[in-house]
Coordinates of C-alpha atoms in Angstrom, one line a residue:
X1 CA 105.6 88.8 85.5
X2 CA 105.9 91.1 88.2
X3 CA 109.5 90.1 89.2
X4 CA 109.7 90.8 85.8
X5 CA 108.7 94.4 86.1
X6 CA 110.9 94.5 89.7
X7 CA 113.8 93.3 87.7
X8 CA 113.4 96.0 84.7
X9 CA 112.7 98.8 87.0
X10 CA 115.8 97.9 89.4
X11 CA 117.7 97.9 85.7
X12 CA 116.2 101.3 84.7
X13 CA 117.0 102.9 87.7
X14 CA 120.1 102.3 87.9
X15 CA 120.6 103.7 84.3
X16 CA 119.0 106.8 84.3
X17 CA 120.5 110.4 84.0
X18 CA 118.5 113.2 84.3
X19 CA 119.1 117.0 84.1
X20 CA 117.5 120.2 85.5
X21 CA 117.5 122.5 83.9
X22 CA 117.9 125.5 86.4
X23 CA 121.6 126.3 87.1
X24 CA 120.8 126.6 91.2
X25 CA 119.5 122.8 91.3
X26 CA 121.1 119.8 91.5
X27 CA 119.3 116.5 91.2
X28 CA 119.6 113.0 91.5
X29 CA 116.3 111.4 90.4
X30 CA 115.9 108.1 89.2
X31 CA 113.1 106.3 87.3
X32 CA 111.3 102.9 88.7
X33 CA 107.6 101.5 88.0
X34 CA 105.4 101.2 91.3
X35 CA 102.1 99.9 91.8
X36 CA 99.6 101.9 92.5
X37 CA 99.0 100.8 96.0
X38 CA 102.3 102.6 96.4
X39 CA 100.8 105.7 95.8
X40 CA 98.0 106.3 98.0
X41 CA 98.6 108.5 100.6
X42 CA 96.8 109.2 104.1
X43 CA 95.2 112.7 103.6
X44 CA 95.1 112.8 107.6
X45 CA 99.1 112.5 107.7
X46 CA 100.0 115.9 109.6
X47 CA 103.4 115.6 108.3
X48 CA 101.6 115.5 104.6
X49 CA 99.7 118.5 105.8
X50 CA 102.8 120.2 106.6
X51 CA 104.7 119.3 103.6
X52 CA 101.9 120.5 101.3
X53 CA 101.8 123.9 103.4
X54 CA 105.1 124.7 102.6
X55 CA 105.7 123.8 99.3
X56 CA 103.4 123.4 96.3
X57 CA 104.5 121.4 93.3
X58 CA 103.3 121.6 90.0
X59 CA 103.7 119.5 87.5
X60 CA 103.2 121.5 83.9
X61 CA 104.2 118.7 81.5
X62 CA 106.6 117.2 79.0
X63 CA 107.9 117.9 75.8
X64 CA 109.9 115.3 73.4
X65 CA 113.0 117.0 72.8
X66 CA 116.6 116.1 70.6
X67 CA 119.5 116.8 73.7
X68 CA 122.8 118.7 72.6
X69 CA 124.0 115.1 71.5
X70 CA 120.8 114.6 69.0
X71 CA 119.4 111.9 70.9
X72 CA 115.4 111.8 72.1
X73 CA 114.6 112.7 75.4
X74 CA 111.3 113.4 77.2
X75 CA 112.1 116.4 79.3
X76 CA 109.5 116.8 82.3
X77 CA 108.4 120.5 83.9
X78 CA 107.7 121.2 87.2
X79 CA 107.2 125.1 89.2
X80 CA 108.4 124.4 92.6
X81 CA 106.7 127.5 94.7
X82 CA 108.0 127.9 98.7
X83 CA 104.9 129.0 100.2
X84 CA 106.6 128.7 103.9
X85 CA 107.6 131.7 105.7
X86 CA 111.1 129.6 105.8
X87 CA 113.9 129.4 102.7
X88 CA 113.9 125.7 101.0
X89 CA 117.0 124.1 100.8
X90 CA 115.9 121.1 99.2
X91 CA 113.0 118.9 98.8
X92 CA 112.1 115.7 97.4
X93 CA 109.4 114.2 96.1
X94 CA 108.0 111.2 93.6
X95 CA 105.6 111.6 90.8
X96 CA 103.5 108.7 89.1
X97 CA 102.7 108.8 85.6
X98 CA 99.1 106.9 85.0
X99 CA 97.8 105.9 81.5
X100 CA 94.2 104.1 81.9
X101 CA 94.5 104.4 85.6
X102 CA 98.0 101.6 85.5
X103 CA 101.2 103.3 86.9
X104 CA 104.0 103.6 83.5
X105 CA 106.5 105.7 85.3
X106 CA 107.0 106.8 88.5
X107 CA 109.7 109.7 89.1
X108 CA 111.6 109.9 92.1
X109 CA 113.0 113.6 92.3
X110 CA 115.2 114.9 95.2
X111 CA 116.1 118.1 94.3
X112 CA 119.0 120.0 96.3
X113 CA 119.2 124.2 95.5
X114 CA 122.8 125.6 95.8
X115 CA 121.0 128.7 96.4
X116 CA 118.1 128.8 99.0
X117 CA 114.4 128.7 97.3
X118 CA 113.3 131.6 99.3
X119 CA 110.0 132.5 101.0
X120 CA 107.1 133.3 98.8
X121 CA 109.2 132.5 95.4
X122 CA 109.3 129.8 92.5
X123 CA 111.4 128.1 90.3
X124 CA 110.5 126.3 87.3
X125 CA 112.6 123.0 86.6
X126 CA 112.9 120.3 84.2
X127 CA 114.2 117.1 84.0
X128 CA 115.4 115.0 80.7
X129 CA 115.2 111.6 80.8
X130 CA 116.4 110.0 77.5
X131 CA 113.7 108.1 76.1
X132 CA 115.6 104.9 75.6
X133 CA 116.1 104.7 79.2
X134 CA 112.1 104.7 79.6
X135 CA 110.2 101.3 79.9
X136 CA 108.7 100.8 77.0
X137 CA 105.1 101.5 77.6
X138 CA 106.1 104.7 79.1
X139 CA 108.5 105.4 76.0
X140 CA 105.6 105.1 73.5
X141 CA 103.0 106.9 75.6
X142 CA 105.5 109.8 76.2
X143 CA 106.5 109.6 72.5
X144 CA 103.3 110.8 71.2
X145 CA 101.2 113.6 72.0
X146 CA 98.6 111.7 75.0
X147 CA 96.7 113.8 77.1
X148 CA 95.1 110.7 78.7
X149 CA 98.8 110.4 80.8
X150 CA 97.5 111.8 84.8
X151 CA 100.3 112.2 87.7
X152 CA 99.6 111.7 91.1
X153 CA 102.3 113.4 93.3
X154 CA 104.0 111.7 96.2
X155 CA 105.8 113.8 99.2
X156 CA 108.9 112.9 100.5
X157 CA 110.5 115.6 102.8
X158 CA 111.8 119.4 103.1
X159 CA 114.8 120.7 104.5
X160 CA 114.7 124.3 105.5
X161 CA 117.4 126.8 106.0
X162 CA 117.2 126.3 109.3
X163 CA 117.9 122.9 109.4
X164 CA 114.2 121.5 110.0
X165 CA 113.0 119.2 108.3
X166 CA 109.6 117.7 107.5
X167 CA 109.2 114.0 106.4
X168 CA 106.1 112.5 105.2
X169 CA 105.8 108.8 106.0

């Protein structure tokens, strides 16, 4: 069963296509299913620390939307604020979708801006993901209206004007 689940979210992946919606992003997310062992992180990590001092990440929720082609999509909304005192080039992180505490979705977002995310500044984003390209219990949660669906944000790394980086592990 889970091979099963290995196999479908390897498929998935690999045909996903989402879109910001910002005109200074570019992204290259894809969709797989984790368990939720994946997910815990060490709150002691300094490089977590750092991460979450720099950038905070908000997810604000999804709508069920018809793209310019008429077919469904779930589009996903983020505000990505820089609180560093450095401009963001890009950043990347995952988000896990929970229903009843079991992972449906998980997210993984790297997100690139052609122009810098400047110091003290946000940016709201959103990403489509067409619904057929959702596994299914995720397709029929997102479908409907479920408040019940929790996320549980997972950081991946920063790059700064500069050229630093930070990297959570």
């Amino acid at each position: 069963m889970k091979l099963n689940k290995i196999c479908s979210a390897l498929l998935i992946s690999a045909c996903i296509s989402l879109s910001a919606s910002a005109e200074n992003i570019q992204v290259t997310p894809s969709v797989v299913q984790k368990s939720p062992q994946q997910t815990i992180q060490n709150k002691e990590n300094p490089d977590l620390k750092r991460f979450n001092a720099a950038v905070n990440i908000k997810y604000l929720g999804y709508q069920h939307k018809k793209d310019e082609k008429g077919n469904s999509v779930i589009e996903f909304v983020y505000l990505i604020e820089n609180i560093s005192k450095i401009n963001i080039r890009s950043v990347h992180w995952a988000t896990t979708y929970l229903y009843n505490q079991e992972v449906i979705l998980t997210h993984d977002l790297p997100v690139s801006f052609s122009k810098q995310l400047v110091r003290n500044t946000a940016t709201e984003i959103a990403f489509a993901v067409p619904l057929e390209n959702l596994p299914s219990k995720a397709k029929e949660l997102f479908s409907h209206a479920s408040p019940q669906i929790m996320t549980a944000k997972q950081p991946r790394n920063i790059i700064f004007s500069n050229g630093s980086k930070i990297t959570v592990k």
